[in-house]
Amino acid sequence: MALLTTTTTARFATITASAAVKQTMARKYSINSLQKPLRRQQQQNIRKSNNINMMQTKRRFISSSALTIEKTTDEGRFTSKPPKEKLQFGITLSDHMLTVEWNKEKGGWGDPKIAPTQNLSISPAASSLHYGLQCFEGMKAYRSLSNDNDDNDLLLFRPDLNMARLQNSMSRLSMPGSDFDSDELIKCIQELVRVDERWVPDGEGYSLYVRPTVVATHPFLGLAAPESLLLYVITSPVGPYYKTGFNPIRLTADTKYIRAWPGGTGDCKVGGKCGSHMVISCVVLLLQLSSIQIIKYIAIVIFSHHR
């Protein structure tokens, strides 16, 4: 089985970091040559500082070569998954997840790990829980439908653009470590898809949804840039997003409840942007219900509240 990208169709893009990102990285981590002679003690201090910077640089970037893999021995999750025709978006999780930690005291990004999917353990004071310091991406891996490729070929859809937006979202939230090497993280995600390749459903309209997420784990109730992060990637086999399948859908455009505004986070995928828009879903639901259905709905809400 091969995990591929292709440049022959408009549907799938090549996995490459943008030239601007690469140039920024090169400028930031190059050690400039000294322009004038320094005293011996000054030269020793510079060499010591450069050695520290080089150590931090090695830790700062996510490195796919340091990736470790722990495979699950429990077949229960896979054997109990529903058939692809009954998949509901975002409910069924695959066997494994990818995690990478960023820690200020340890000099930046740690080693990436693939391990069985499990719950997270973070402090109740973690700033992601109090100030919305979390962001995410939505990607997909597909089985190839082309006759030019082997049936087992897997394709990622424009992951380089997802990485660029993730970095932008992290920067918008003042998260450290947003200058990670996107190519290296993509390689780790590729390996995660390889490990869980049996979870990728075949057929047009079906895919393995890939959700990279970054949350601040810094246990601090003050409002400040976090000193520790957790980047994790989970996957989920999915079919059509809506319950109506691949049929046309009805949309409601609302001007009162908005989630993008000048100077806001409309160009980022942050949790607060999506969470603040949930109210319109309830409003639309009530508008679509008949009078009898509304009464039943209110009764259910009241009963649930007082139960």
mmCIF file of C-alpha atoms in Angstrom:
data_model
loop_
_atom_site.group_PDB
_atom_site.id
_atom_site.type_symbol
_atom_site.label_atom_id
_atom_site.label_comp_id
_atom_site.label_asym_id
_atom_site.label_seq_id
_atom_site.Cartn_x
_atom_site.Cartn_y
_atom_site.Cartn_z
ATOM 1 C CA MET A 1 0.000 0.000 0.000
ATOM 2 C CA ALA A 2 1.340 3.421 -0.872
ATOM 3 C CA LEU A 3 0.274 6.811 0.424
ATOM 4 C CA LEU A 4 0.430 9.162 -2.517
ATOM 5 C CA THR A 5 -0.111 12.703 -3.603
ATOM 6 C CA THR A 6 -0.686 13.691 -7.192
ATOM 7 C CA THR A 7 -0.208 16.729 -9.377
ATOM 8 C CA THR A 8 -2.085 15.321 -12.373
ATOM 9 C CA THR A 9 -5.569 16.359 -11.233
ATOM 10 C CA ALA A 10 -7.019 19.442 -9.586
ATOM 11 C CA ARG A 11 -8.541 17.292 -6.872
ATOM 12 C CA PHE A 12 -5.364 16.429 -5.022
ATOM 13 C CA ALA A 13 -2.418 18.705 -4.362
ATOM 14 C CA THR A 14 1.254 17.948 -3.872
ATOM 15 C CA ILE A 15 2.493 17.795 -0.288
ATOM 16 C CA THR A 16 4.854 20.767 -0.116
ATOM 17 C CA ALA A 17 5.348 23.577 2.352
ATOM 18 C CA SER A 18 4.939 27.018 0.819
ATOM 19 C CA ALA A 19 8.088 28.802 -0.320
ATOM 20 C CA ALA A 20 7.315 31.681 2.040
ATOM 21 C CA VAL A 21 7.215 29.338 5.039
ATOM 22 C CA LYS A 22 10.503 27.724 4.001
ATOM 23 C CA GLN A 23 12.164 31.106 3.559
ATOM 24 C CA THR A 24 10.905 32.249 6.963
ATOM 25 C CA MET A 25 12.315 29.113 8.579
ATOM 26 C CA ALA A 26 15.662 29.540 6.835
ATOM 27 C CA ARG A 27 15.939 33.172 7.924
ATOM 28 C CA LYS A 28 14.960 32.492 11.504
ATOM 29 C CA TYR A 29 17.312 29.595 12.164
ATOM 30 C CA SER A 30 20.400 30.565 10.194
ATOM 31 C CA ILE A 31 23.341 31.659 12.312
ATOM 32 C CA ASN A 32 24.690 34.857 10.834
ATOM 33 C CA SER A 33 28.445 35.222 10.455
ATOM 34 C CA LEU A 34 30.106 37.825 12.673
ATOM 35 C CA GLN A 35 31.039 41.033 10.878
ATOM 36 C CA LYS A 36 33.817 42.220 13.189
ATOM 37 C CA PRO A 37 36.486 40.610 15.387
ATOM 38 C CA LEU A 38 35.581 39.981 19.010
ATOM 39 C CA ARG A 39 37.612 39.387 22.098
ATOM 40 C CA ARG A 40 38.240 35.751 23.079
ATOM 41 C CA GLN A 41 35.698 35.803 25.923
ATOM 42 C CA GLN A 42 33.071 37.299 23.634
ATOM 43 C CA GLN A 43 33.777 34.628 21.036
ATOM 44 C CA GLN A 44 33.372 31.912 23.663
ATOM 45 C CA ASN A 45 30.043 33.401 24.763
ATOM 46 C CA ILE A 46 28.822 33.526 21.155
ATOM 47 C CA ARG A 47 29.824 29.886 20.570
ATOM 48 C CA LYS A 48 28.045 28.845 23.765
ATOM 49 C CA SER A 49 24.924 30.768 22.741
ATOM 50 C CA ASN A 50 24.997 29.255 19.251
ATOM 51 C CA ASN A 51 25.311 25.751 20.668
ATOM 52 C CA ILE A 52 22.243 26.365 22.838
ATOM 53 C CA ASN A 53 20.324 27.741 19.853
ATOM 54 C CA MET A 54 21.258 24.717 17.771
ATOM 55 C CA MET A 55 20.027 22.395 20.534
ATOM 56 C CA GLN A 56 16.785 24.331 20.725
ATOM 57 C CA THR A 57 16.418 24.195 16.952
ATOM 58 C CA LYS A 58 16.610 20.404 16.996
ATOM 59 C CA ARG A 59 13.883 20.293 19.615
ATOM 60 C CA ARG A 60 11.848 23.122 18.128
ATOM 61 C CA PHE A 61 10.801 21.353 14.944
ATOM 62 C CA ILE A 62 8.639 18.265 14.751
ATOM 63 C CA SER A 63 10.793 15.439 13.380
ATOM 64 C CA SER A 64 9.193 12.481 11.601
ATOM 65 C CA SER A 65 12.441 10.529 12.000
ATOM 66 C CA ALA A 66 11.834 10.478 15.772
ATOM 67 C CA LEU A 67 8.306 9.063 15.391
ATOM 68 C CA THR A 68 7.516 6.025 17.546
ATOM 69 C CA ILE A 69 4.563 3.691 16.992
ATOM 70 C CA GLU A 70 2.658 1.648 19.557
ATOM 71 C CA LYS A 71 -0.051 -0.434 17.906
ATOM 72 C CA THR A 72 -3.211 -1.491 19.681
ATOM 73 C CA THR A 73 -3.853 -5.129 20.537
ATOM 74 C CA ASP A 74 -7.582 -4.579 21.074
ATOM 75 C CA GLU A 75 -9.697 -5.451 18.027
ATOM 76 C CA GLY A 76 -12.950 -4.409 19.712
ATOM 77 C CA ARG A 77 -13.063 -0.899 18.264
ATOM 78 C CA PHE A 78 -12.585 -2.143 14.693
ATOM 79 C CA THR A 79 -14.925 -5.123 14.861
ATOM 80 C CA SER A 80 -17.717 -3.031 16.395
ATOM 81 C CA LYS A 81 -17.603 -0.211 13.842
ATOM 82 C CA PRO A 82 -20.764 0.165 11.761
ATOM 83 C CA PRO A 83 -20.844 -0.601 8.028
ATOM 84 C CA LYS A 84 -19.885 2.374 5.909
ATOM 85 C CA GLU A 85 -23.489 2.975 4.821
ATOM 86 C CA LYS A 86 -24.425 3.670 8.457
ATOM 87 C CA LEU A 87 -21.461 5.851 9.386
ATOM 88 C CA GLN A 88 -22.370 9.152 11.055
ATOM 89 C CA PHE A 89 -19.932 12.013 10.815
ATOM 90 C CA GLY A 90 -17.505 12.342 13.716
ATOM 91 C CA ILE A 91 -18.808 9.494 15.893
ATOM 92 C CA THR A 92 -16.630 6.477 15.080
ATOM 93 C CA LEU A 93 -12.936 6.922 15.924
ATOM 94 C CA SER A 94 -10.138 4.851 14.447
ATOM 95 C CA ASP A 95 -7.689 2.720 16.438
ATOM 96 C CA HIS A 96 -4.757 5.112 16.730
ATOM 97 C CA MET A 97 -3.892 8.762 17.309
ATOM 98 C CA LEU A 98 -0.807 10.922 16.834
ATOM 99 C CA THR A 99 0.466 13.163 19.640
ATOM 100 C CA VAL A 100 3.276 15.719 19.884
ATOM 101 C CA GLU A 101 3.916 17.903 22.925
ATOM 102 C CA TRP A 102 5.400 21.393 22.999
ATOM 103 C CA ASN A 103 6.980 22.495 26.264
ATOM 104 C CA LYS A 104 8.870 25.705 26.965
ATOM 105 C CA GLU A 105 11.061 24.173 29.670
ATOM 106 C CA LYS A 106 12.084 21.321 27.349
ATOM 107 C CA GLY A 107 13.016 23.650 24.512
ATOM 108 C CA GLY A 108 10.117 23.167 22.119
ATOM 109 C CA TRP A 109 8.533 20.208 20.355
ATOM 110 C CA GLY A 110 9.024 16.699 21.686
ATOM 111 C CA ASP A 111 9.081 13.445 19.755
ATOM 112 C CA PRO A 112 5.895 12.504 17.885
ATOM 113 C CA LYS A 113 4.106 9.334 18.957
ATOM 114 C CA ILE A 114 1.434 7.122 17.441
ATOM 115 C CA ALA A 115 -0.454 5.178 20.096
ATOM 116 C CA PRO A 116 -3.892 3.618 20.631
ATOM 117 C CA THR A 117 -6.714 6.170 20.709
ATOM 118 C CA GLN A 118 -7.313 7.200 24.314
ATOM 119 C CA ASN A 119 -8.722 9.972 26.467
ATOM 120 C CA LEU A 120 -6.593 13.002 27.283
ATOM 121 C CA SER A 121 -5.432 13.913 30.763
ATOM 122 C CA ILE A 122 -4.931 17.645 31.360
ATOM 123 C CA SER A 123 -5.129 20.000 34.313
ATOM 124 C CA PRO A 124 -8.517 21.562 35.108
ATOM 125 C CA ALA A 125 -6.622 24.866 35.023
ATOM 126 C CA ALA A 126 -5.410 24.323 31.446
ATOM 127 C CA SER A 127 -5.842 27.586 29.565
ATOM 128 C CA SER A 128 -7.538 25.823 26.636
ATOM 129 C CA LEU A 129 -10.492 25.096 28.930
ATOM 130 C CA HIS A 130 -10.835 28.684 30.156
ATOM 131 C CA TYR A 131 -9.796 30.980 27.319
ATOM 132 C CA GLY A 132 -10.450 28.933 24.195
ATOM 133 C CA LEU A 133 -6.770 28.486 23.374
ATOM 134 C CA GLN A 134 -7.340 25.650 20.932
ATOM 135 C CA CYS A 135 -7.483 25.284 17.188
ATOM 136 C CA PHE A 136 -7.991 22.486 14.710
ATOM 137 C CA GLU A 137 -8.060 21.412 11.079
ATOM 138 C CA GLY A 138 -10.225 19.122 8.979
ATOM 139 C CA MET A 139 -8.546 16.897 6.385
ATOM 140 C CA LYS A 140 -9.445 13.765 4.461
ATOM 141 C CA ALA A 141 -7.678 10.652 3.206
ATOM 142 C CA TYR A 142 -9.265 8.766 0.307
ATOM 143 C CA ARG A 143 -8.861 5.469 -1.452
ATOM 144 C CA SER A 144 -8.053 6.089 -5.087
ATOM 145 C CA LEU A 145 -10.892 5.629 -7.583
ATOM 146 C CA SER A 146 -8.611 6.107 -10.579
ATOM 147 C CA ASN A 147 -7.798 3.220 -12.865
ATOM 148 C CA ASP A 148 -4.256 4.571 -13.102
ATOM 149 C CA ASN A 149 -3.541 3.744 -9.462
ATOM 150 C CA ASP A 150 -3.560 0.559 -7.454
ATOM 151 C CA ASP A 151 -6.788 -0.085 -5.549
ATOM 152 C CA ASN A 152 -4.933 0.256 -2.247
ATOM 153 C CA ASP A 153 -3.458 3.700 -2.979
ATOM 154 C CA LEU A 154 -4.395 6.345 -0.418
ATOM 155 C CA LEU A 155 -4.569 10.036 -1.204
ATOM 156 C CA LEU A 156 -4.432 13.071 1.072
ATOM 157 C CA PHE A 157 -6.260 16.167 -0.124
ATOM 158 C CA ARG A 158 -4.020 19.315 -0.104
ATOM 159 C CA PRO A 159 -2.491 18.719 3.364
ATOM 160 C CA ASP A 160 0.044 21.504 2.824
ATOM 161 C CA LEU A 161 -2.757 24.081 2.854
ATOM 162 C CA ASN A 162 -4.230 22.601 6.025
ATOM 163 C CA MET A 163 -0.838 22.879 7.725
ATOM 164 C CA ALA A 164 -0.494 26.504 6.635
ATOM 165 C CA ARG A 165 -3.906 27.359 8.099
ATOM 166 C CA LEU A 166 -3.109 25.463 11.318
ATOM 167 C CA GLN A 167 0.056 27.510 11.699
ATOM 168 C CA ASN A 168 -1.944 30.684 11.064
ATOM 169 C CA SER A 169 -4.524 29.698 13.690
ATOM 170 C CA MET A 170 -1.788 28.963 16.245
ATOM 171 C CA SER A 171 -0.147 32.322 15.570
ATOM 172 C CA ARG A 172 -3.500 34.101 15.956
ATOM 173 C CA LEU A 173 -3.846 32.537 19.419
ATOM 174 C CA SER A 174 -0.236 33.434 20.356
ATOM 175 C CA MET A 175 0.617 29.754 20.610
ATOM 176 C CA PRO A 176 4.354 29.037 20.573
ATOM 177 C CA GLY A 177 5.749 26.481 18.160
ATOM 178 C CA SER A 178 3.620 27.602 15.211
ATOM 179 C CA ASP A 179 6.765 27.660 13.038
ATOM 180 C CA PHE A 180 6.985 23.857 12.982
ATOM 181 C CA ASP A 181 8.118 22.150 9.782
ATOM 182 C CA SER A 182 4.831 21.355 8.069
ATOM 183 C CA ASP A 183 6.410 18.698 5.837
ATOM 184 C CA GLU A 184 7.509 16.766 8.904
ATOM 185 C CA LEU A 185 4.061 16.839 10.487
ATOM 186 C CA ILE A 186 2.517 15.721 7.197
ATOM 187 C CA LYS A 187 4.878 12.736 7.139
ATOM 188 C CA CYS A 188 3.700 11.811 10.647
ATOM 189 C CA ILE A 189 0.067 12.097 9.544
ATOM 190 C CA GLN A 190 0.834 9.936 6.517
ATOM 191 C CA GLU A 191 2.187 7.266 8.832
ATOM 192 C CA LEU A 192 -0.907 7.493 11.022
ATOM 193 C CA VAL A 193 -3.071 6.869 7.955
ATOM 194 C CA ARG A 194 -0.862 3.935 6.975
ATOM 195 C CA VAL A 195 -1.208 2.403 10.435
ATOM 196 C CA ASP A 196 -5.009 2.692 10.240
ATOM 197 C CA GLU A 197 -5.357 2.044 6.495
ATOM 198 C CA ARG A 198 -8.021 -0.599 7.065
ATOM 199 C CA TRP A 199 -10.228 2.149 8.502
ATOM 200 C CA VAL A 200 -10.282 4.062 5.209
ATOM 201 C CA PRO A 201 -13.630 3.192 3.555
ATOM 202 C CA ASP A 202 -13.741 2.733 -0.182
ATOM 203 C CA GLY A 203 -16.262 4.162 -2.611
ATOM 204 C CA GLU A 204 -17.079 7.621 -3.886
ATOM 205 C CA GLY A 205 -18.047 10.030 -1.117
ATOM 206 C CA TYR A 206 -16.395 7.989 1.635
ATOM 207 C CA SER A 207 -13.127 8.875 3.334
ATOM 208 C CA LEU A 208 -11.090 8.861 6.516
ATOM 209 C CA TYR A 209 -11.586 12.216 8.222
ATOM 210 C CA VAL A 210 -8.346 13.509 9.769
ATOM 211 C CA ARG A 211 -8.590 16.030 12.621
ATOM 212 C CA PRO A 212 -5.332 17.730 13.716
ATOM 213 C CA THR A 213 -5.906 19.667 16.957
ATOM 214 C CA VAL A 214 -3.748 21.882 19.161
ATOM 215 C CA VAL A 215 -4.766 22.653 22.743
ATOM 216 C CA ALA A 216 -3.004 24.676 25.418
ATOM 217 C CA THR A 217 -2.195 22.418 28.383
ATOM 218 C CA HIS A 218 -0.513 25.133 30.456
ATOM 219 C CA PRO A 219 -2.079 24.941 33.968
ATOM 220 C CA PHE A 220 -2.422 28.694 34.488
ATOM 221 C CA LEU A 221 -5.551 30.725 35.209
ATOM 222 C CA GLY A 222 -3.925 33.960 34.139
ATOM 223 C CA LEU A 223 -4.470 35.239 30.629
ATOM 224 C CA ALA A 224 -1.127 34.712 28.888
ATOM 225 C CA ALA A 225 0.485 32.842 26.032
ATOM 226 C CA PRO A 226 0.683 29.138 27.007
ATOM 227 C CA GLU A 227 3.972 27.492 27.947
ATOM 228 C CA SER A 228 2.863 23.984 27.024
ATOM 229 C CA LEU A 229 0.763 22.563 24.192
ATOM 230 C CA LEU A 230 -0.539 19.248 22.958
ATOM 231 C CA LEU A 231 -0.866 18.676 19.232
ATOM 232 C CA TYR A 232 -2.840 15.540 18.481
ATOM 233 C CA VAL A 233 -4.403 13.990 15.404
ATOM 234 C CA ILE A 234 -7.387 11.633 15.490
ATOM 235 C CA THR A 235 -9.127 10.011 12.531
ATOM 236 C CA SER A 236 -12.660 8.876 11.817
ATOM 237 C CA PRO A 237 -14.179 6.938 8.889
ATOM 238 C CA VAL A 238 -16.982 9.010 7.384
ATOM 239 C CA GLY A 239 -19.565 9.057 4.638
ATOM 240 C CA PRO A 240 -21.805 12.011 3.752
ATOM 241 C CA TYR A 241 -21.722 14.877 6.264
ATOM 242 C CA TYR A 242 -25.503 15.294 6.406
ATOM 243 C CA LYS A 243 -28.106 12.702 7.315
ATOM 244 C CA THR A 244 -29.809 13.332 3.971
ATOM 245 C CA GLY A 245 -26.824 11.692 2.312
ATOM 246 C CA PHE A 246 -25.608 13.174 -0.940
ATOM 247 C CA ASN A 247 -28.909 14.915 -1.685
ATOM 248 C CA PRO A 248 -29.146 18.726 -1.966
ATOM 249 C CA ILE A 249 -29.501 20.565 1.356
ATOM 250 C CA ARG A 250 -31.292 23.706 2.553
ATOM 251 C CA LEU A 251 -29.186 26.543 3.989
ATOM 252 C CA THR A 252 -30.119 29.451 6.241
ATOM 253 C CA ALA A 253 -28.214 32.743 5.957
ATOM 254 C CA ASP A 254 -28.428 34.817 9.145
ATOM 255 C CA THR A 255 -27.178 38.368 9.702
ATOM 256 C CA LYS A 256 -27.652 38.565 13.473
ATOM 257 C CA TYR A 257 -25.480 35.684 14.637
ATOM 258 C CA ILE A 258 -22.095 35.882 12.897
ATOM 259 C CA ARG A 259 -18.738 34.233 13.517
ATOM 260 C CA ALA A 260 -16.469 36.346 11.291
ATOM 261 C CA TRP A 261 -15.931 40.078 11.597
ATOM 262 C CA PRO A 262 -13.219 42.655 10.758
ATOM 263 C CA GLY A 263 -10.189 41.950 12.905
ATOM 264 C CA GLY A 264 -11.670 38.660 14.099
ATOM 265 C CA THR A 265 -10.800 35.021 13.498
ATOM 266 C CA GLY A 266 -12.705 34.341 10.298
ATOM 267 C CA ASP A 267 -9.540 33.094 8.604
ATOM 268 C CA CYS A 268 -8.709 30.695 11.452
ATOM 269 C CA LYS A 269 -10.200 27.430 12.677
ATOM 270 C CA VAL A 270 -10.544 28.081 16.395
ATOM 271 C CA GLY A 271 -13.082 26.535 18.728
ATOM 272 C CA GLY A 272 -14.524 29.816 19.952
ATOM 273 C CA LYS A 273 -15.544 30.817 16.443
ATOM 274 C CA CYS A 274 -17.600 27.661 15.960
ATOM 275 C CA GLY A 275 -18.974 27.471 19.499
ATOM 276 C CA SER A 276 -20.430 30.976 19.393
ATOM 277 C CA HIS A 277 -22.448 30.047 16.319
ATOM 278 C CA MET A 278 -24.277 27.070 17.843
ATOM 279 C CA VAL A 279 -27.249 29.220 18.858
ATOM 280 C CA ILE A 280 -28.369 29.676 15.266
ATOM 281 C CA SER A 281 -28.699 25.891 14.894
ATOM 282 C CA CYS A 282 -31.317 25.869 17.662
ATOM 283 C CA VAL A 283 -33.117 28.857 16.143
ATOM 284 C CA VAL A 284 -33.284 27.207 12.711
ATOM 285 C CA LEU A 285 -34.513 23.969 14.272
ATOM 286 C CA LEU A 286 -37.406 25.784 15.957
ATOM 287 C CA LEU A 287 -38.306 27.586 12.721
ATOM 288 C CA GLN A 288 -38.536 24.272 10.907
ATOM 289 C CA LEU A 289 -40.762 22.622 13.488
ATOM 290 C CA SER A 290 -44.556 22.740 13.498
ATOM 291 C CA SER A 291 -46.465 24.146 16.505
ATOM 292 C CA ILE A 292 -47.117 20.660 17.928
ATOM 293 C CA GLN A 293 -43.470 19.703 17.466
ATOM 294 C CA ILE A 294 -42.358 22.893 19.212
ATOM 295 C CA ILE A 295 -44.553 22.096 22.223
ATOM 296 C CA LYS A 296 -43.122 18.561 22.373
ATOM 297 C CA TYR A 297 -39.595 19.924 22.025
ATOM 298 C CA ILE A 298 -40.080 22.459 24.862
ATOM 299 C CA ALA A 299 -41.608 19.735 27.054
ATOM 300 C CA ILE A 300 -38.597 17.507 26.488
ATOM 301 C CA VAL A 301 -36.193 20.348 27.351
ATOM 302 C CA ILE A 302 -38.118 21.203 30.556
ATOM 303 C CA PHE A 303 -38.331 17.551 31.577
ATOM 304 C CA SER A 304 -34.607 17.034 30.984
ATOM 305 C CA HIS A 305 -33.780 20.185 32.979
ATOM 306 C CA HIS A 306 -35.767 19.144 36.051
ATOM 307 C CA ARG A 307 -34.927 15.451 35.963
#
